[in-house]
Amino acid sequence: EKEALPYLRGWLQALKPEWAPQAEEKARRLLEEMQRRPALARLLNNPLLLRLSAEHYARTGKVAESRAALYEAWVEEAWRRALARGASADQKETALQALETLAWHLQTGGSHGEEALEEALERAGLPDPRGLLRLLREGTGLLARFAGEQEGRTVYSYFFAHQTVQEYFVARRLERAWETSPRRTFAFLRPRLHLPAWREPLALLVGALPEGEALDLLRRIQGAKSPGERRLRRDLFLAADLARESGRWEVARAHLLPALLEALRDENADVRRAAAEALGRIGDPQAVPALIGALEDEVAGVRRAAEEALVR
């Protein structure tokens, strides 16, 4: 918070010079509103998205509704930059398809090498793969190229300039896949549920789906029976965190809250502690009596987690 407040203040002053006398107050208001919204609270340690939040606020006078809205705004800004550098307006749809194709290729373990990326674009039926890579690197700035040496020759590797943009395009691909076949999409996601690299795409997917579909996905995650689930309750805690981060807690509350309260009475102290922490992050008032009861837990770590949850 100490770093985010002056950062936001500086950007608001730069973006809206007429706000200079009120920049401190407006930055504090923006920060407090972001902290209140679970879908935005995670942005406070991401300088790129924090800047985009300031830009959105300066442009509209409103706080962004979701992280996806900020990612989309960043991509739109990148495309405006490409237009200013000579890109043609009719290339936009192809460029977006290329970004999605490359994001999926890299997210699923594909090589970062130039030839591998060109092959991925070609398999997707996109024209002029080499020209597309150049457009995305030199025009939009969303891709970065690094030179290396292999067997005495120069080889190039590509990365998304910001990992969050890659995750945004992966979520777009997942959303379309879910619309086609929820069963097959979840079969793909199930072994990846607890991999850190898939956490943000999952959260964005839950937030992007209509309420009924989002609830279906959260219930599938809750019942995924991942390894060790009976002992660790990882699927339950993941579903609860995704519901909170995506703004879907009210939709999933009836299914998740009773399970979290039950986990607070689990025989495993680590599960009880994790349940208290999850309930603290969610902040649902109906959890208060159970958390007060957990203050009498025999394990100090559980009591401490319940205490911190009640403070939150």
Short mmCIF file of C-alpha atoms in Angstrom, two decimals:
data_model
loop_
_atom_site.label_atom_id
_atom_site.label_comp_id
_atom_site.label_asym_id
_atom_site.label_seq_id
_atom_site.Cartn_x
_atom_site.Cartn_y
_atom_site.Cartn_z
CA GLU A 1 0.00 0.00 0.00
CA LYS A 2 2.86 2.39 0.80
CA GLU A 3 4.21 1.92 -2.74
CA ALA A 4 0.87 1.77 -4.57
CA LEU A 5 -0.50 5.08 -3.28
CA PRO A 6 2.32 7.37 -4.55
CA TYR A 7 2.48 5.34 -7.77
CA LEU A 8 -1.22 5.94 -8.45
CA ARG A 9 -0.94 9.58 -7.42
CA GLY A 10 1.91 10.15 -9.86
CA TRP A 11 0.05 8.55 -12.74
CA LEU A 12 -3.18 10.43 -12.03
CA GLN A 13 -1.24 13.69 -11.99
CA ALA A 14 0.42 12.82 -15.31
CA LEU A 15 -2.78 11.65 -16.98
CA LYS A 16 -5.00 14.44 -15.63
CA PRO A 17 -2.91 17.52 -14.84
CA GLU A 18 -6.06 19.35 -13.76
CA TRP A 19 -6.40 16.79 -10.94
CA ALA A 20 -3.03 17.77 -9.44
CA PRO A 21 -4.49 19.53 -6.35
CA GLN A 22 -6.73 16.51 -5.65
CA ALA A 23 -4.39 13.75 -6.85
CA GLU A 24 -3.66 12.44 -3.34
CA GLU A 25 -7.34 12.19 -2.46
CA LYS A 26 -8.30 10.61 -5.78
CA ALA A 27 -5.43 8.11 -5.60
CA ARG A 28 -6.48 7.10 -2.09
CA ARG A 29 -10.10 6.72 -3.20
CA LEU A 30 -9.03 4.56 -6.15
CA LEU A 31 -6.77 2.43 -3.96
CA GLU A 32 -9.46 1.89 -1.31
CA GLU A 33 -12.01 0.92 -3.95
CA MET A 34 -9.58 -1.55 -5.51
CA GLN A 35 -8.87 -3.07 -2.11
CA ARG A 36 -12.59 -3.58 -1.57
CA ARG A 37 -12.98 -5.47 -4.84
CA PRO A 38 -11.47 -8.97 -4.69
CA ALA A 39 -11.13 -9.06 -8.47
CA LEU A 40 -8.82 -6.01 -8.34
CA ALA A 41 -7.05 -6.39 -4.99
CA ARG A 42 -4.41 -8.69 -6.50
CA LEU A 43 -3.34 -5.92 -8.88
CA LEU A 44 -1.72 -3.85 -6.16
CA ASN A 45 1.68 -5.51 -6.68
CA ASN A 46 1.54 -5.41 -10.50
CA PRO A 47 2.86 -2.07 -11.82
CA LEU A 48 1.48 -2.53 -15.35
CA LEU A 49 -2.07 -3.27 -14.20
CA LEU A 50 -1.91 -0.62 -11.51
CA ARG A 51 -1.06 1.93 -14.20
CA LEU A 52 -3.90 0.66 -16.37
CA SER A 53 -6.23 1.06 -13.38
CA ALA A 54 -5.12 4.68 -13.07
CA GLU A 55 -5.65 5.23 -16.82
CA HIS A 56 -9.14 3.72 -16.70
CA TYR A 57 -10.03 5.86 -13.69
CA ALA A 58 -8.65 9.02 -15.29
CA ARG A 59 -10.47 8.35 -18.55
CA THR A 60 -13.88 7.31 -17.15
CA GLY A 61 -13.95 8.54 -13.55
CA LYS A 62 -14.86 4.98 -12.55
CA VAL A 63 -12.96 2.02 -11.14
CA ALA A 64 -12.57 -0.90 -13.57
CA GLU A 65 -15.00 -3.75 -12.95
CA SER A 66 -12.51 -6.56 -13.50
CA ARG A 67 -8.95 -7.49 -14.37
CA ALA A 68 -10.12 -8.69 -17.78
CA ALA A 69 -11.35 -5.16 -18.57
CA LEU A 70 -7.85 -3.84 -17.83
CA TYR A 71 -6.14 -6.50 -19.96
CA GLU A 72 -8.50 -5.68 -22.80
CA ALA A 73 -7.74 -1.97 -22.43
CA TRP A 74 -4.00 -2.69 -22.55
CA VAL A 75 -4.38 -4.72 -25.76
CA GLU A 76 -6.46 -1.94 -27.32
CA GLU A 77 -3.79 0.58 -26.38
CA ALA A 78 -1.14 -1.66 -27.93
CA TRP A 79 -3.14 -1.86 -31.15
CA ARG A 80 -3.49 1.93 -31.31
CA ARG A 81 0.29 2.03 -31.00
CA ALA A 82 0.59 -0.42 -33.91
CA LEU A 83 -1.70 1.75 -36.06
CA ALA A 84 0.47 4.77 -35.32
CA ARG A 85 3.48 2.73 -36.46
CA GLY A 86 1.94 1.87 -39.83
CA ALA A 87 -0.25 -1.20 -39.22
CA SER A 88 -3.40 -1.50 -41.30
CA ALA A 89 -6.77 -1.40 -39.50
CA ASP A 90 -7.91 -4.58 -41.26
CA GLN A 91 -5.02 -6.52 -39.65
CA LYS A 92 -6.48 -6.24 -36.16
CA GLU A 93 -8.54 -9.44 -36.12
CA THR A 94 -5.65 -11.47 -37.53
CA ALA A 95 -3.29 -9.96 -34.96
CA LEU A 96 -5.65 -10.88 -32.10
CA GLN A 97 -5.96 -14.45 -33.43
CA ALA A 98 -2.17 -14.63 -33.65
CA LEU A 99 -1.77 -13.44 -30.06
CA GLU A 100 -4.24 -16.05 -28.85
CA THR A 101 -2.51 -18.78 -30.85
CA LEU A 102 0.93 -17.84 -29.51
CA ALA A 103 -0.33 -17.51 -25.93
CA TRP A 104 -1.84 -20.99 -26.07
CA HIS A 105 1.28 -22.44 -27.68
CA LEU A 106 3.54 -21.04 -24.94
CA GLN A 107 1.13 -21.77 -22.08
CA THR A 108 0.95 -25.42 -23.06
CA GLY A 109 4.71 -25.86 -23.12
CA GLY A 110 5.53 -24.97 -26.70
CA SER A 111 8.98 -23.74 -27.67
CA HIS A 112 9.75 -20.01 -27.58
CA GLY A 113 11.91 -20.36 -30.70
CA GLU A 114 11.06 -18.30 -33.76
CA GLU A 115 10.60 -21.31 -36.03
CA ALA A 116 8.27 -23.04 -33.56
CA LEU A 117 6.12 -19.93 -33.26
CA GLU A 118 5.92 -19.51 -37.02
CA GLU A 119 4.84 -23.15 -37.31
CA ALA A 120 2.15 -22.61 -34.66
CA LEU A 121 0.77 -19.63 -36.58
CA GLU A 122 0.86 -21.60 -39.82
CA ARG A 123 -1.03 -24.53 -38.25
CA ALA A 124 -3.68 -22.04 -37.10
CA GLY A 125 -4.16 -21.02 -40.74
CA LEU A 126 -2.85 -17.48 -40.26
CA PRO A 127 -1.11 -15.82 -43.21
CA ASP A 128 2.50 -14.60 -43.27
CA PRO A 129 3.66 -15.92 -39.85
CA ARG A 130 6.97 -14.06 -40.05
CA GLY A 131 5.23 -10.78 -40.83
CA LEU A 132 2.79 -11.35 -37.95
CA LEU A 133 5.63 -11.86 -35.48
CA ARG A 134 7.19 -8.64 -36.70
CA LEU A 135 3.87 -6.78 -36.36
CA LEU A 136 3.31 -8.06 -32.82
CA ARG A 137 6.87 -7.21 -31.78
CA GLU A 138 7.56 -3.92 -33.57
CA GLY A 139 3.99 -2.69 -33.93
CA THR A 140 2.17 -3.59 -30.72
CA GLY A 141 5.11 -4.20 -28.41
CA LEU A 142 3.21 -7.14 -26.89
CA LEU A 143 5.95 -9.57 -27.91
CA ALA A 144 9.63 -9.25 -27.05
CA ARG A 145 12.44 -10.92 -29.04
CA PHE A 146 15.73 -12.14 -27.60
CA ALA A 147 18.77 -13.23 -29.58
CA GLY A 148 20.87 -16.27 -28.72
CA GLU A 149 23.43 -18.50 -30.38
CA GLN A 150 23.08 -22.11 -31.39
CA GLU A 151 25.71 -24.07 -33.31
CA GLY A 152 27.39 -20.86 -34.42
CA ARG A 153 24.27 -19.14 -35.73
CA THR A 154 21.95 -16.53 -34.26
CA VAL A 155 18.57 -17.84 -33.13
CA TYR A 156 15.64 -15.82 -31.79
CA SER A 157 13.22 -16.52 -28.98
CA TYR A 158 9.96 -14.69 -28.31
CA PHE A 159 8.15 -13.99 -25.05
CA PHE A 160 5.09 -11.95 -24.18
CA ALA A 161 6.32 -8.61 -22.88
CA HIS A 162 3.94 -9.07 -19.93
CA GLN A 163 2.96 -12.52 -18.66
CA THR A 164 -0.47 -11.19 -17.72
CA VAL A 165 -1.27 -10.51 -21.38
CA GLN A 166 -0.42 -14.11 -22.27
CA GLU A 167 -2.75 -15.31 -19.50
CA TYR A 168 -5.52 -13.04 -20.76
CA PHE A 169 -5.38 -14.58 -24.25
CA VAL A 170 -5.25 -18.09 -22.78
CA ALA A 171 -8.46 -17.28 -20.87
CA ARG A 172 -10.06 -16.11 -24.12
CA ARG A 173 -9.25 -19.46 -25.72
CA LEU A 174 -10.63 -21.34 -22.70
CA GLU A 175 -13.85 -19.32 -22.77
CA ARG A 176 -14.50 -20.28 -26.40
CA ALA A 177 -13.64 -23.90 -25.65
CA TRP A 178 -16.06 -23.93 -22.70
CA GLU A 179 -18.86 -22.58 -24.91
CA THR A 180 -18.26 -25.50 -27.28
CA SER A 181 -17.85 -28.29 -24.72
CA PRO A 182 -17.69 -27.71 -20.93
CA ARG A 183 -17.00 -31.41 -20.33
CA ARG A 184 -13.97 -31.60 -22.62
CA THR A 185 -12.65 -28.23 -21.44
CA PHE A 186 -12.80 -29.27 -17.81
CA ALA A 187 -11.16 -32.61 -18.63
CA PHE A 188 -8.27 -30.56 -19.99
CA LEU A 189 -8.20 -28.21 -16.97
CA ARG A 190 -8.58 -30.81 -14.23
CA PRO A 191 -4.92 -31.94 -14.04
CA ARG A 192 -3.82 -28.29 -14.25
CA LEU A 193 -6.08 -26.85 -11.52
CA HIS A 194 -3.32 -26.44 -8.95
CA LEU A 195 -0.50 -25.39 -11.26
CA PRO A 196 0.42 -21.73 -10.56
CA ALA A 197 0.72 -20.95 -14.29
CA TRP A 198 -2.99 -21.70 -14.77
CA ARG A 199 -4.33 -19.77 -11.79
CA GLU A 200 -4.91 -16.42 -13.52
CA PRO A 201 -6.44 -17.93 -16.69
CA LEU A 202 -8.82 -19.90 -14.46
CA ALA A 203 -9.85 -16.81 -12.51
CA LEU A 204 -10.40 -14.85 -15.72
CA LEU A 205 -12.43 -17.73 -17.16
CA VAL A 206 -14.74 -17.88 -14.13
CA GLY A 207 -15.25 -14.13 -14.35
CA ALA A 208 -15.94 -14.19 -18.10
CA LEU A 209 -18.58 -16.94 -18.12
CA PRO A 210 -22.28 -16.20 -17.54
CA GLU A 211 -23.35 -16.77 -13.93
CA GLY A 212 -24.84 -20.22 -14.49
CA GLU A 213 -21.81 -21.43 -16.41
CA ALA A 214 -19.44 -19.92 -13.85
CA LEU A 215 -21.27 -21.80 -11.07
CA ASP A 216 -21.03 -25.01 -13.10
CA LEU A 217 -17.27 -24.57 -13.46
CA LEU A 218 -16.81 -23.76 -9.75
CA ARG A 219 -18.81 -26.84 -8.74
CA ARG A 220 -16.71 -28.99 -11.08
CA ILE A 221 -13.54 -27.60 -9.48
CA GLN A 222 -14.93 -28.18 -5.98
CA GLY A 223 -15.67 -31.80 -6.90
CA ALA A 224 -12.54 -32.45 -8.98
CA LYS A 225 -11.11 -35.00 -6.51
CA SER A 226 -7.53 -33.89 -7.05
CA PRO A 227 -4.81 -36.04 -5.45
CA GLY A 228 -4.96 -35.75 -1.68
CA GLU A 229 -8.28 -33.88 -1.74
CA ARG A 230 -9.89 -35.90 1.08
CA ARG A 231 -7.02 -34.90 3.34
CA LEU A 232 -6.06 -31.44 2.03
CA ARG A 233 -9.32 -29.93 0.60
CA ARG A 234 -7.31 -28.11 -2.10
CA ASP A 235 -10.15 -28.19 -4.63
CA LEU A 236 -12.53 -26.59 -2.15
CA PHE A 237 -10.12 -23.78 -1.27
CA LEU A 238 -9.29 -23.17 -4.94
CA ALA A 239 -12.98 -22.95 -5.87
CA ALA A 240 -13.58 -20.49 -3.01
CA ASP A 241 -10.63 -18.29 -3.98
CA LEU A 242 -11.62 -18.29 -7.65
CA ALA A 243 -15.20 -17.36 -6.74
CA ARG A 244 -13.91 -14.46 -4.67
CA GLU A 245 -11.32 -13.23 -7.17
CA SER A 246 -13.73 -13.40 -10.11
CA GLY A 247 -16.56 -11.60 -8.32
CA ARG A 248 -18.72 -14.77 -8.37
CA TRP A 249 -18.88 -15.41 -4.63
CA GLU A 250 -22.59 -14.63 -4.28
CA VAL A 251 -23.38 -17.02 -7.12
CA ALA A 252 -21.43 -19.89 -5.50
CA ARG A 253 -22.02 -19.00 -1.85
CA ALA A 254 -24.73 -21.58 -1.16
CA HIS A 255 -22.41 -24.39 -2.31
CA LEU A 256 -19.08 -23.20 -0.98
CA LEU A 257 -19.79 -21.57 2.38
CA PRO A 258 -21.18 -24.71 4.11
CA ALA A 259 -18.19 -26.72 2.85
CA LEU A 260 -15.73 -24.10 4.17
CA LEU A 261 -17.47 -24.03 7.57
CA GLU A 262 -17.28 -27.82 7.67
CA ALA A 263 -13.56 -27.66 6.83
CA LEU A 264 -13.12 -25.36 9.83
CA ARG A 265 -14.00 -28.40 11.98
CA ASP A 266 -11.77 -30.87 10.10
CA GLU A 267 -9.63 -33.26 12.13
CA ASN A 268 -6.54 -32.04 10.21
CA ALA A 269 -5.25 -28.83 11.82
CA ASP A 270 -3.70 -27.67 8.54
CA VAL A 271 -7.12 -27.89 6.88
CA ARG A 272 -8.73 -25.95 9.75
CA ARG A 273 -6.08 -23.25 9.46
CA ALA A 274 -6.49 -23.05 5.66
CA ALA A 275 -10.29 -22.85 6.05
CA ALA A 276 -9.94 -19.94 8.49
CA GLU A 277 -7.62 -18.15 6.08
CA ALA A 278 -10.02 -18.72 3.16
CA LEU A 279 -12.98 -17.43 5.17
CA GLY A 280 -10.95 -14.36 6.10
CA ARG A 281 -10.19 -13.64 2.45
CA ILE A 282 -13.85 -14.01 1.51
CA GLY A 283 -15.16 -11.89 4.36
CA ASP A 284 -18.65 -13.43 4.48
CA PRO A 285 -20.49 -12.27 7.64
CA GLN A 286 -22.06 -15.70 8.15
CA ALA A 287 -18.59 -17.09 8.88
CA VAL A 288 -18.15 -14.92 11.99
CA PRO A 289 -19.71 -17.30 14.58
CA ALA A 290 -17.65 -20.25 13.30
CA LEU A 291 -14.46 -18.17 13.33
CA ILE A 292 -15.18 -17.02 16.89
CA GLY A 293 -15.53 -20.70 17.81
CA ALA A 294 -12.17 -21.41 16.16
CA LEU A 295 -10.53 -19.00 18.62
CA GLU A 296 -10.79 -21.91 21.10
CA ASP A 297 -9.02 -24.38 18.80
CA GLU A 298 -6.36 -26.52 20.46
CA VAL A 299 -3.78 -25.59 17.79
CA ALA A 300 -2.20 -22.15 18.02
CA GLY A 301 -1.86 -21.77 14.24
CA VAL A 302 -5.61 -22.29 13.79
CA ARG A 303 -6.43 -19.79 16.54
CA ARG A 304 -4.09 -17.24 14.96
CA ALA A 305 -5.62 -17.74 11.48
CA ALA A 306 -9.14 -17.33 12.91
CA GLU A 307 -8.08 -14.18 14.73
CA GLU A 308 -6.57 -12.66 11.58
CA ALA A 309 -9.69 -13.64 9.60
CA LEU A 310 -11.93 -11.88 12.11
CA VAL A 311 -9.77 -8.76 11.96
CA ARG A 312 -10.06 -8.73 8.17
#
